[in-house]
XYZ file of C-alpha atoms in Angstrom:
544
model
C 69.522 -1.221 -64.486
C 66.120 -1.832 -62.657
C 62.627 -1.849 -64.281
C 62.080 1.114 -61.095
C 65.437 2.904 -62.386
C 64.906 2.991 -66.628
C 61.188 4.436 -65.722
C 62.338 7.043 -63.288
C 64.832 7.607 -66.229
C 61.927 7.916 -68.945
C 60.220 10.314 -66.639
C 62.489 12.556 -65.797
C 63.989 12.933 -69.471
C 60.072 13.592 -70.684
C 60.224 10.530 -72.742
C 56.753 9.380 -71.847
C 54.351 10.983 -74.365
C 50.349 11.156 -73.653
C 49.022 7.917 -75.688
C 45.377 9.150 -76.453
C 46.434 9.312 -80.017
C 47.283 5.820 -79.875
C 45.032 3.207 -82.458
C 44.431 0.618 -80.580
C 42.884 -2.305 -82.184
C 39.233 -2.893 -82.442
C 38.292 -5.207 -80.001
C 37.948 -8.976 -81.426
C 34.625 -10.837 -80.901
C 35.851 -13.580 -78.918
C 38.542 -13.084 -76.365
C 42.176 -14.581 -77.700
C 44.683 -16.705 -75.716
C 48.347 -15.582 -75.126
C 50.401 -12.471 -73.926
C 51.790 -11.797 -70.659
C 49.852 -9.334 -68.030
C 52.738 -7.243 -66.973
C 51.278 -6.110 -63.216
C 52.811 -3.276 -61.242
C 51.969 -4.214 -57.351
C 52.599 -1.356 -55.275
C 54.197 -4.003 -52.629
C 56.011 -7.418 -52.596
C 53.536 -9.860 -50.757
C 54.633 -10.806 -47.343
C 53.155 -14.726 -46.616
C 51.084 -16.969 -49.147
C 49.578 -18.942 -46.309
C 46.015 -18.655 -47.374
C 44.691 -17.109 -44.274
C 47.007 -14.208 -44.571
C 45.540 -13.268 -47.856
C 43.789 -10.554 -46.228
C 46.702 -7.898 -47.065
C 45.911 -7.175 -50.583
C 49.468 -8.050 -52.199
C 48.990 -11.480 -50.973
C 45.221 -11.966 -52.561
C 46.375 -10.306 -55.350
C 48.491 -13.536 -55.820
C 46.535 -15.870 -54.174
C 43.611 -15.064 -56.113
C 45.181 -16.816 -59.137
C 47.115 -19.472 -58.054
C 44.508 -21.178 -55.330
C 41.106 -22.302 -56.103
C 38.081 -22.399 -53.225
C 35.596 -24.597 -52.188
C 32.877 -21.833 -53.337
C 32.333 -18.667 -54.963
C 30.962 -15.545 -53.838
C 29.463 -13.845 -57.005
C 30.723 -9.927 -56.551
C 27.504 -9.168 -57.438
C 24.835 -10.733 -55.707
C 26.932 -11.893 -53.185
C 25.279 -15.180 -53.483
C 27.942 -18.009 -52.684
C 27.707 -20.439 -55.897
C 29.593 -23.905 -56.851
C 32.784 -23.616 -57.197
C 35.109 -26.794 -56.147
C 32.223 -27.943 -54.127
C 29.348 -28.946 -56.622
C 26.708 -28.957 -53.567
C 26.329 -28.572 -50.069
C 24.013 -28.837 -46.962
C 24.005 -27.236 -43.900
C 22.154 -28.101 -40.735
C 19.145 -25.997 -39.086
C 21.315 -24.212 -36.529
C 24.450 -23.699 -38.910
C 27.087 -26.600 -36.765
C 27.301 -29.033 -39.729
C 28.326 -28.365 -42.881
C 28.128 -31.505 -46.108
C 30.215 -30.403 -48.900
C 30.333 -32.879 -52.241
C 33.534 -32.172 -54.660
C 34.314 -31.946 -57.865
C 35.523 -35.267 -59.443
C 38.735 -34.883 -61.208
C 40.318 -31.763 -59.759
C 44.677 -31.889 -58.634
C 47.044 -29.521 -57.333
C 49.912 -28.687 -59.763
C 51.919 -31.111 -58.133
C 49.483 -33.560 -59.284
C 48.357 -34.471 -56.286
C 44.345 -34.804 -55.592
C 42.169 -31.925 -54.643
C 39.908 -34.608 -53.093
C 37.514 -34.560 -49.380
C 41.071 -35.582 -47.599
C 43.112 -32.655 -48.682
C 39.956 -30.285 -48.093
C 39.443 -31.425 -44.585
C 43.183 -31.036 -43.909
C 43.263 -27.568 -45.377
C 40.136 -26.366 -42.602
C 41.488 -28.487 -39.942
C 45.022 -25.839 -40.526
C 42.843 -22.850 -40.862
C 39.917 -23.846 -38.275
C 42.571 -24.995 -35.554
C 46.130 -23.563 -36.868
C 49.174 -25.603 -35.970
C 51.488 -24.411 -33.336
C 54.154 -26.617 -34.609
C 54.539 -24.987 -37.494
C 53.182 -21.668 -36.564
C 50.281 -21.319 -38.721
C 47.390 -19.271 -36.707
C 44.034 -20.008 -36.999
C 42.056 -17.925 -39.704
C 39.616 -14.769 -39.065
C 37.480 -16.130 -41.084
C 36.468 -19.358 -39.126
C 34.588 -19.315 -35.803
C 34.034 -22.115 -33.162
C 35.541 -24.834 -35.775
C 35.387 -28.610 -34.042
C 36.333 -30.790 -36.732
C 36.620 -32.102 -40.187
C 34.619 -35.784 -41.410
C 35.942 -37.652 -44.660
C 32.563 -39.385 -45.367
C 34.310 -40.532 -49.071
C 36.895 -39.326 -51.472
C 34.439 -36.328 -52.952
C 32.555 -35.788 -49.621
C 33.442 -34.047 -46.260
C 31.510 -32.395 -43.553
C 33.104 -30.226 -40.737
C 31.645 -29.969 -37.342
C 31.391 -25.965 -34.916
C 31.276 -26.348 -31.280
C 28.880 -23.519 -31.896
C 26.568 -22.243 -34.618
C 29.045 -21.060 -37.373
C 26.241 -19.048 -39.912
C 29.126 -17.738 -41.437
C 31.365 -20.431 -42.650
C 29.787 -21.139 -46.135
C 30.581 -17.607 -47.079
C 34.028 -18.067 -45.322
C 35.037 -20.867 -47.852
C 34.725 -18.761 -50.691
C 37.574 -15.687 -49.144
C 40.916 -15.131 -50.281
C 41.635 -17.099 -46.876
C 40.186 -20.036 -47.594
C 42.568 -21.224 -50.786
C 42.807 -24.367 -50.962
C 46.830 -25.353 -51.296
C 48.281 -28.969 -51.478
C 49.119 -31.100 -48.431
C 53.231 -30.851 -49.298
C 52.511 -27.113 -48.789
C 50.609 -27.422 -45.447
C 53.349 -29.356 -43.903
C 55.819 -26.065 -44.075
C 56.743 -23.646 -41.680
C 54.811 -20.667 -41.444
C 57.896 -18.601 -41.917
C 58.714 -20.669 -44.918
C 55.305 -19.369 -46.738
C 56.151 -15.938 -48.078
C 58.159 -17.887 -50.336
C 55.699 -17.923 -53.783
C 57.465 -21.258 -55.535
C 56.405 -23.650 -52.811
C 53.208 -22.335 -52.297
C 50.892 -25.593 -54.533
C 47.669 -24.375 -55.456
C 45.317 -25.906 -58.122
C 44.272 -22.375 -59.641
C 44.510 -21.565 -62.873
C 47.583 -20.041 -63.006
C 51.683 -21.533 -60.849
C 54.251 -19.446 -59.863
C 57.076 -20.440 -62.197
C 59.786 -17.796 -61.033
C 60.536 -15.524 -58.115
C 63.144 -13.078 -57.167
C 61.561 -11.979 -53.488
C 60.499 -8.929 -52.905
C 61.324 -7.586 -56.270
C 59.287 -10.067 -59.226
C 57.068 -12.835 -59.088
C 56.368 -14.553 -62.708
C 53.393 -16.410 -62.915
C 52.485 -18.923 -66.074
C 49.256 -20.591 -67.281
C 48.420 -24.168 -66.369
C 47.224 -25.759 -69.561
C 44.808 -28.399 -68.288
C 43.140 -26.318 -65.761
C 39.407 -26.980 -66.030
C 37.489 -26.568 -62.914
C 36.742 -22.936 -62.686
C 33.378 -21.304 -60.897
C 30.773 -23.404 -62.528
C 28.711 -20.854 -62.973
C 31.006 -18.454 -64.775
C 31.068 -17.694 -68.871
C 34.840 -18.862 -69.318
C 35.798 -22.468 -68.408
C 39.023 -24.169 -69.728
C 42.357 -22.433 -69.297
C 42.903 -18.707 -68.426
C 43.647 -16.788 -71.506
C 46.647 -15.820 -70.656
C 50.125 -17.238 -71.079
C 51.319 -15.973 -67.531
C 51.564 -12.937 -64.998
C 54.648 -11.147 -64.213
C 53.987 -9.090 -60.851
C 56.746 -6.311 -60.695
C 57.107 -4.163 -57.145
C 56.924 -0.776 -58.074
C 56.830 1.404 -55.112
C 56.002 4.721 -56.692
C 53.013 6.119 -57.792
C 54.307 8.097 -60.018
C 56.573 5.468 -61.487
C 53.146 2.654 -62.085
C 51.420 5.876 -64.203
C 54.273 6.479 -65.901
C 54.861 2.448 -67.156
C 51.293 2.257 -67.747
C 50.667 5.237 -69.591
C 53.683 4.269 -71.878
C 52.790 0.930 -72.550
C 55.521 -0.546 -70.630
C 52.944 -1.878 -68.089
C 49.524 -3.489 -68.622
C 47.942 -3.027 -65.564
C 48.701 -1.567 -61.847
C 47.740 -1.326 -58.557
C 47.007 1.231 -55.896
C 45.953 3.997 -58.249
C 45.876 7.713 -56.241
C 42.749 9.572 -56.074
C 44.629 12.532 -57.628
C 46.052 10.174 -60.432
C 42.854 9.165 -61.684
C 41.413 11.947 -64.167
C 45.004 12.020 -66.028
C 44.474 8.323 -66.553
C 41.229 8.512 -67.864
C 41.475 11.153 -70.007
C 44.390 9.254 -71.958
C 41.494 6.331 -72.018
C 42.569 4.108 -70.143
C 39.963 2.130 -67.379
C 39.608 3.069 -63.829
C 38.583 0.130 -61.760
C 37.371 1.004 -58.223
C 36.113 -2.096 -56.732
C 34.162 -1.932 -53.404
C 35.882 -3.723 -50.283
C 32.410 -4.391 -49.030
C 34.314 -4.656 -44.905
C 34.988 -2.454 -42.225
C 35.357 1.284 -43.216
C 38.900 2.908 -43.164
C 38.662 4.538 -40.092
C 40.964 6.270 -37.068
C 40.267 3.869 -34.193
C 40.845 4.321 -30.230
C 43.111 2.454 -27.682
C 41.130 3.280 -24.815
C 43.872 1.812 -22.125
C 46.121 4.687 -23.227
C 44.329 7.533 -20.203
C 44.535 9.935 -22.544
C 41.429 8.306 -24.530
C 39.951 6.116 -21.907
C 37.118 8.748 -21.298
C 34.697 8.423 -23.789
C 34.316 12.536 -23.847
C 37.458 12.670 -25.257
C 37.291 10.129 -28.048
C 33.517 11.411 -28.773
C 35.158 14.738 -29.217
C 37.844 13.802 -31.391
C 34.897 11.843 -33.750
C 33.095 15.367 -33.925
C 35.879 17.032 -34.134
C 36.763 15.011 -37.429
C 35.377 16.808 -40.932
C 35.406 13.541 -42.830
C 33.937 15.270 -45.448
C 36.659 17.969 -46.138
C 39.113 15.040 -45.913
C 37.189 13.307 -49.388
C 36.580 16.346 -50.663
C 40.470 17.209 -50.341
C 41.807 13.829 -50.839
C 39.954 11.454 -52.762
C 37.131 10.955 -55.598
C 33.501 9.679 -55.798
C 35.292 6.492 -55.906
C 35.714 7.084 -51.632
C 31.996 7.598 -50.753
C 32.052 9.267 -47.030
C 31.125 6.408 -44.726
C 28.198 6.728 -42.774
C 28.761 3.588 -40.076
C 31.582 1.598 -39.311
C 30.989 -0.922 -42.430
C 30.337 0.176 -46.195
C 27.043 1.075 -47.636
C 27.570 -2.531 -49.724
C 27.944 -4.459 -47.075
C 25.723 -7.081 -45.484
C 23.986 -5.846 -42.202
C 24.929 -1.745 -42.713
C 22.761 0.423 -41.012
C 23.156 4.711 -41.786
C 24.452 6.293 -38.640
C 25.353 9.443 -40.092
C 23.623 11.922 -37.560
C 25.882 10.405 -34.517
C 28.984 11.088 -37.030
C 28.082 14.369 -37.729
C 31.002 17.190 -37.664
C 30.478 19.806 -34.778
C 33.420 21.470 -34.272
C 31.385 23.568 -31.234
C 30.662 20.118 -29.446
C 33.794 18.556 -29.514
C 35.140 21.881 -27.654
C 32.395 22.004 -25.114
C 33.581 18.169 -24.685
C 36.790 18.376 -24.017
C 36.025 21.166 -21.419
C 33.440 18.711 -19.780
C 36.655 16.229 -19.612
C 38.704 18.587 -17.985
C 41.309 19.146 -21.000
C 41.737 23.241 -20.898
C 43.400 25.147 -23.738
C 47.244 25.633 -22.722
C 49.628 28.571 -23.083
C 50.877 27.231 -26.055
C 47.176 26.315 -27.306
C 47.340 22.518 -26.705
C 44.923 21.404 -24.040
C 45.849 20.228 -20.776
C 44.848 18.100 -17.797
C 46.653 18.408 -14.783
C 49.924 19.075 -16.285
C 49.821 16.590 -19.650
C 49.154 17.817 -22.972
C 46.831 16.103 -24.700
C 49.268 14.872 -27.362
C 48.125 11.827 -29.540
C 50.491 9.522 -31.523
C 49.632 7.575 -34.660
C 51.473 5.431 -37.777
C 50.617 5.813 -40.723
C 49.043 2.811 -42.625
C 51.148 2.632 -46.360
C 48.695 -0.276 -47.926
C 45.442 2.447 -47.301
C 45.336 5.295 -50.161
C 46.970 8.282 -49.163
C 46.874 7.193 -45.349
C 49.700 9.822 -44.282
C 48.144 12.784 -45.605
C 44.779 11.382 -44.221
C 46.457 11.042 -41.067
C 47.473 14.787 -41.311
C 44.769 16.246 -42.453
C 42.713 14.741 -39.192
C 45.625 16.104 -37.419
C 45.019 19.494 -38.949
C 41.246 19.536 -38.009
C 42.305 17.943 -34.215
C 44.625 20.869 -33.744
C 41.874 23.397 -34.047
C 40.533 21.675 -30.671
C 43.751 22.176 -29.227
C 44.560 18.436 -29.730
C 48.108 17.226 -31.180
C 48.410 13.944 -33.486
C 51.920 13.040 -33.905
C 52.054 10.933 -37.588
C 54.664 8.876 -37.690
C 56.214 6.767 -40.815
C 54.615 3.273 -41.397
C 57.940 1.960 -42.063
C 59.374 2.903 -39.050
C 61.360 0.309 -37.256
C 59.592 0.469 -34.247
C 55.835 0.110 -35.641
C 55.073 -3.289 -35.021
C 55.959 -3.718 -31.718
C 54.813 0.045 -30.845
C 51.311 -0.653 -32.441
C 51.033 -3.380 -29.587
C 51.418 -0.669 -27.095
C 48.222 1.455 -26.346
C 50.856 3.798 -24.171
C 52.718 4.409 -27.144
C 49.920 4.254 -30.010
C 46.952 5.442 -28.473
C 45.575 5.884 -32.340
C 45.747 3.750 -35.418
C 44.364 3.513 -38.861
C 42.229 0.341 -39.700
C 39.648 -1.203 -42.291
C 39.430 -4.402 -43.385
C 37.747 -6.642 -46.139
C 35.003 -9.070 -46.584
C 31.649 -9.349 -47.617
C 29.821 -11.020 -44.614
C 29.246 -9.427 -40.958
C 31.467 -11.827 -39.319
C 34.218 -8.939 -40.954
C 32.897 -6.920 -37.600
C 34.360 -9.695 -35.356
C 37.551 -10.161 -37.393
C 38.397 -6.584 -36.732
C 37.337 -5.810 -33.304
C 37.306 -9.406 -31.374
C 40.696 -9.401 -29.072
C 41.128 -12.977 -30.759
C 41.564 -11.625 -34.155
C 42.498 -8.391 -35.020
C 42.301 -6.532 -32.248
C 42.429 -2.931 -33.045
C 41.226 -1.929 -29.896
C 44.015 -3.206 -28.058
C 42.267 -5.225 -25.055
C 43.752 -7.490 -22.523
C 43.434 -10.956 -23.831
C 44.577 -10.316 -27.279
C 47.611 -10.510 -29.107
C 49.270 -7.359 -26.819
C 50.792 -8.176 -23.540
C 50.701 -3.939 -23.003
C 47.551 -3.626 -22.509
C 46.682 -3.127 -18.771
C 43.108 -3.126 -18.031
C 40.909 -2.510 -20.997
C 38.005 -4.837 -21.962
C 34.755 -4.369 -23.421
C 32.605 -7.213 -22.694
C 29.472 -6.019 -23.777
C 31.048 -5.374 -27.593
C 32.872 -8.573 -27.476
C 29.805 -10.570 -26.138
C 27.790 -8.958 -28.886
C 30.471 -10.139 -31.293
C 30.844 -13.591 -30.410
C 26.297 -13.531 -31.044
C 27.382 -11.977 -34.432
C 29.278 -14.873 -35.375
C 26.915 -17.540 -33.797
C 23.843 -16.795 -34.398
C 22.327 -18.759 -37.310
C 19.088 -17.043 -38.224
C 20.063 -14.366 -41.070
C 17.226 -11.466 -39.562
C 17.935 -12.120 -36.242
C 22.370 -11.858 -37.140
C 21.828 -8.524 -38.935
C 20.202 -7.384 -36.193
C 22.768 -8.148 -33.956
C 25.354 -6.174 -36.744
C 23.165 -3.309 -36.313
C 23.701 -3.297 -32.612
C 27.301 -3.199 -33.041
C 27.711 -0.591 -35.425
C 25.824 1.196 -32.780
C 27.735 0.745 -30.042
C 31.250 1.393 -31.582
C 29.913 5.009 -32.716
C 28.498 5.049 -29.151
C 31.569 4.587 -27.539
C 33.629 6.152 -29.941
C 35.923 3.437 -30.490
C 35.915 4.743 -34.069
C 36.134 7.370 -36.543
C 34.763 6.075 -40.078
C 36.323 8.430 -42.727
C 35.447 6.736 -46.150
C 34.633 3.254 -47.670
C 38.171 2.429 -49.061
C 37.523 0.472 -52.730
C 40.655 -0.979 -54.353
C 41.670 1.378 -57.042
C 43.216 0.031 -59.882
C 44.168 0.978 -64.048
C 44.460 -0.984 -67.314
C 44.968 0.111 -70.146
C 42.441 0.195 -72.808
C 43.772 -3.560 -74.540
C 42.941 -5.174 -71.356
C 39.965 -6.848 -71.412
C 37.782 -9.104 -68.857
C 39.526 -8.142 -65.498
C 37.594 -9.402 -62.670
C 37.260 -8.571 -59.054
C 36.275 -10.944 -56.184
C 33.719 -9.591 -53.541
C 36.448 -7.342 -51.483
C 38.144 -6.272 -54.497
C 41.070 -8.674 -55.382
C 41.567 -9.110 -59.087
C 41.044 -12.359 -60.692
C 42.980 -12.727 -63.898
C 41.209 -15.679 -64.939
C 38.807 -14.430 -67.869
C 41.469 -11.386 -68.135
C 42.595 -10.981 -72.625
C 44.791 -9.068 -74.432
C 43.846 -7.461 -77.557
C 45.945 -6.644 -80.220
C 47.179 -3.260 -79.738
């Protein structure tokens, strides 16, 4: 019987008791070594190449079996040594020096030295068609890498690149062993022959089902600048997909689970009051929002989309939905990110203006209450996003408030068979979910530019649907965003485009999505990178 299958089992036969009344032990001075963190991951990790680490199951493992070249400290934000003792960058941001750690190997034993470094950003900076592996988000106008010795490198932008040193310290940057490089893209999602030199290497896998992580004993090169160095406390991981919210609470709230994942808004006061920990840790990116295509005609006109971002009571939705842990967003980034500026009065919720808009556009209230424009409804399609908290009844919700305009949103499964290549289609998707993670304004570009994410849909991206669209003026402003090397001048510019994608009404911020997870009260010294993947390297178990 499955781990899923004996908890649903347990559930249903009431077997899973409250555990406030629990004694756990006092907590010991100094943290002990041993135990395995039994993790419940909402869903099985798709591809470990470092670059795709951006969906959070893949961080999640990522984040503990790949080192980086530096460290962003989730607090500051400052980027600190990590593999790289030192560094120098040049006035206008196109050359980078990096000096290594002495000493530091891959699992497989091999080096961690200024070769394998280069040929890890050489994959990431360029990608390799060959083998399929596209170029990271997180890297703009890369050249070129220089071994100067065996502990120094430098890398070379065809353009000013000011956000690169914070770009070495992401999720996407892991640094992975040259044997794992030289597979296939489609070869990555499997977890054993992904060689990191973290402290922690996947021992076991069954895909899509368990991944068993153990400790590597002689790991000794963590963040300099961190409390713990040495090994990881722990003895190992053992990541176990467990689809069902219901079914995580229940393991973790009987013991049979140490820690878990994707925690519901509605979950969380039944968890706490049982005392065990809440941890909401701040994504610090691009808000999760409702975004436009604007080929699709029936949102090319900006009345339309300005009246659907009125029309939309983002506060009802939080208040309805979600906790203090979603504060209502207020621009198209988070309050804790670099370069956010408060445009809350042009996201304000008039349901009176988004009418008078949509009669400006031409879109008259039908027979059967739906507006209409020369024959066509104004009917609206959408998929829902499952890895953003409660994204379906989000999605539902905003259809709710759009039907009191007279506006239909169709919300479709996420799962559906037909997503992928649908969500390419502006004709057929003309509305999507979004947000996405990092703590630098480059995170604008990676979600907008046609190169990268896209979620626009414009001709010259990924989508050979699109027709016509193009912004140039908000893709010229991103390409400054991610090129201009002086810090006052670069915020600036992330001001500008905050401003002009409320402007336009490309998007509809609805909440600054954090990543909610719960331990229970024996876990001690869980820690959270700057977007909110856990790190499990200072991570104890008490006795309990």
């Amino acid at each position: 019987m499955s781990f899923t299958t004996t908890l649903k089992s347990l559930l249903l036969a009431g077997t899973i008791a409250a555990t406030a009344a629990h004694a756990w032990a006092e907590e010991p001075v100094k943290p002990v070594e041993g135990g395995t963190l039994i993790y419940l991951e909402q869903q099985p990790h798709t591809n470990l190449y470092p670059p795709a680490g951006g969906f959070y199951p893949n961080g999640g493992v990522l984040n503990q079996i790949t080192d980086k070249l530096t460290y962003q400290n989730p607090k500051t934000l400052e980027i600190e040594p990590w593999i790289a003792e030192s560094w120098t960058v040049n006035e206008n941001a196109t050359e980078y020096t990096f000096k290594l750690r002495n000493g530091v190997t891959f699992s497989d034993g091999s080096p961690l030295d200024a070769n394998a470094v280069a040929k890890n950003f050489d994959t990431f900076g360029l990608g390799n068609k060959e083998l399929k592996q596209p170029v990271s988000e997180v890297i703009n106008n890369y050249d070129r890498s220089e071994v100067i010795d065996p502990l120094t490198v430098k890398f070379y932008f065809k353009k000013p690149s000011p956000g690169f040193l914070q770009g070495t310290s992401v999720i996407g940057s892991g640094l992975v062993s040259l044997k794992t490089l030289a597979l296939p893209f489609d070869q990555l999602g499997d977890a054993t022959k992904i060689v990191g030199s973290g402290p922690f290497v996947v021992d076991s896998e069954t895909l899509g089902k368990e991944l068993s992580l153990k400790v590597r004993t002689d790991y000794g090169w963590g963040p300099t600048k961190l409390e713990h160095q040495g090994r990881a406390y722990l003895d190992g991981i053992k990541y176990i997909i467990t689809g069902e919210d219901s079914v995580r609470i229940g393991a973790l709230l009987s013991g049979q689970a140490d820690f878990i994942r994707q925690v519901q808004a509605y979950d969380e006061e039944q968890v706490e009051s049982q005392g065990y920990k809440i941890y909401a840790a701040s994504t610090r990116g691009v808000n999760n929002s409702v975004v436009f295509r604007p080929d699709n005609p029936l949102v090319s006109d900006i009345r339309v989309r300005q009246a659907l971002l009125h029309g939309t009571n983002s506060a009802e939705i939080i208040s309805t939905l979600f906790s203090a842990n979603y504060p209502q967003a207020k621009s198209i980034i988070a309050s804790t990110a670099q370069g956010y500026v408060d445009l809350s009065p042009k996201l304000a919720y008039d349901g009176d203006k988004a009418a008078k808009l949509l009669d400006e556009a031409g879109w008259k209230p039908g027979a059967n209450g739906v507006r209409e424009k020369d024959g066509q409804p104004l009917v609206l399609t959408a998929y829902e996003s499952p890895p953003q908290p409660q994204n379906k009844a989000t999605l539902q919700l905003v259809a709710e408030q759009w039907a009191k305009l007279g506006v239909t949103l169709n919300v479709l499964a996420g799962d559906a068979g037909s997503k992928t290549v649908d969500d390419l289609d502006p004709a057929k998707t003309p509305v999507s979910p979004a947000m996405v993670g990092r703590a630098d304004p480059d995170v604008i570009k990676s979600q907008y530019y046609p190169k990268n994410r896209d979620v626009l849909r414009q001709k010259g991206g990924p989508s050979d649907k699109v027709k016509s669209f193009v912004d140039d003026k908000l893709n010229g402003l991103l390409e400054k965003l991610s090129s201009e090397p002086d810090r006052a001048k670069r915020l600036a510019i992330a001001g500008d485009v905050q401003n002009y994608v409320i402007d336009q009404a490309y998007a509809i911020p609805i909440f600054e999505e954090p990543q909610a997870f719960a331990g229970a009260p024996y876990v001690n010294g869980v820690a959270f990178e700057a977007v909110g993947r856990p790190s499990f390297y200072g991570t104890w178990i008490a006795a309990h």
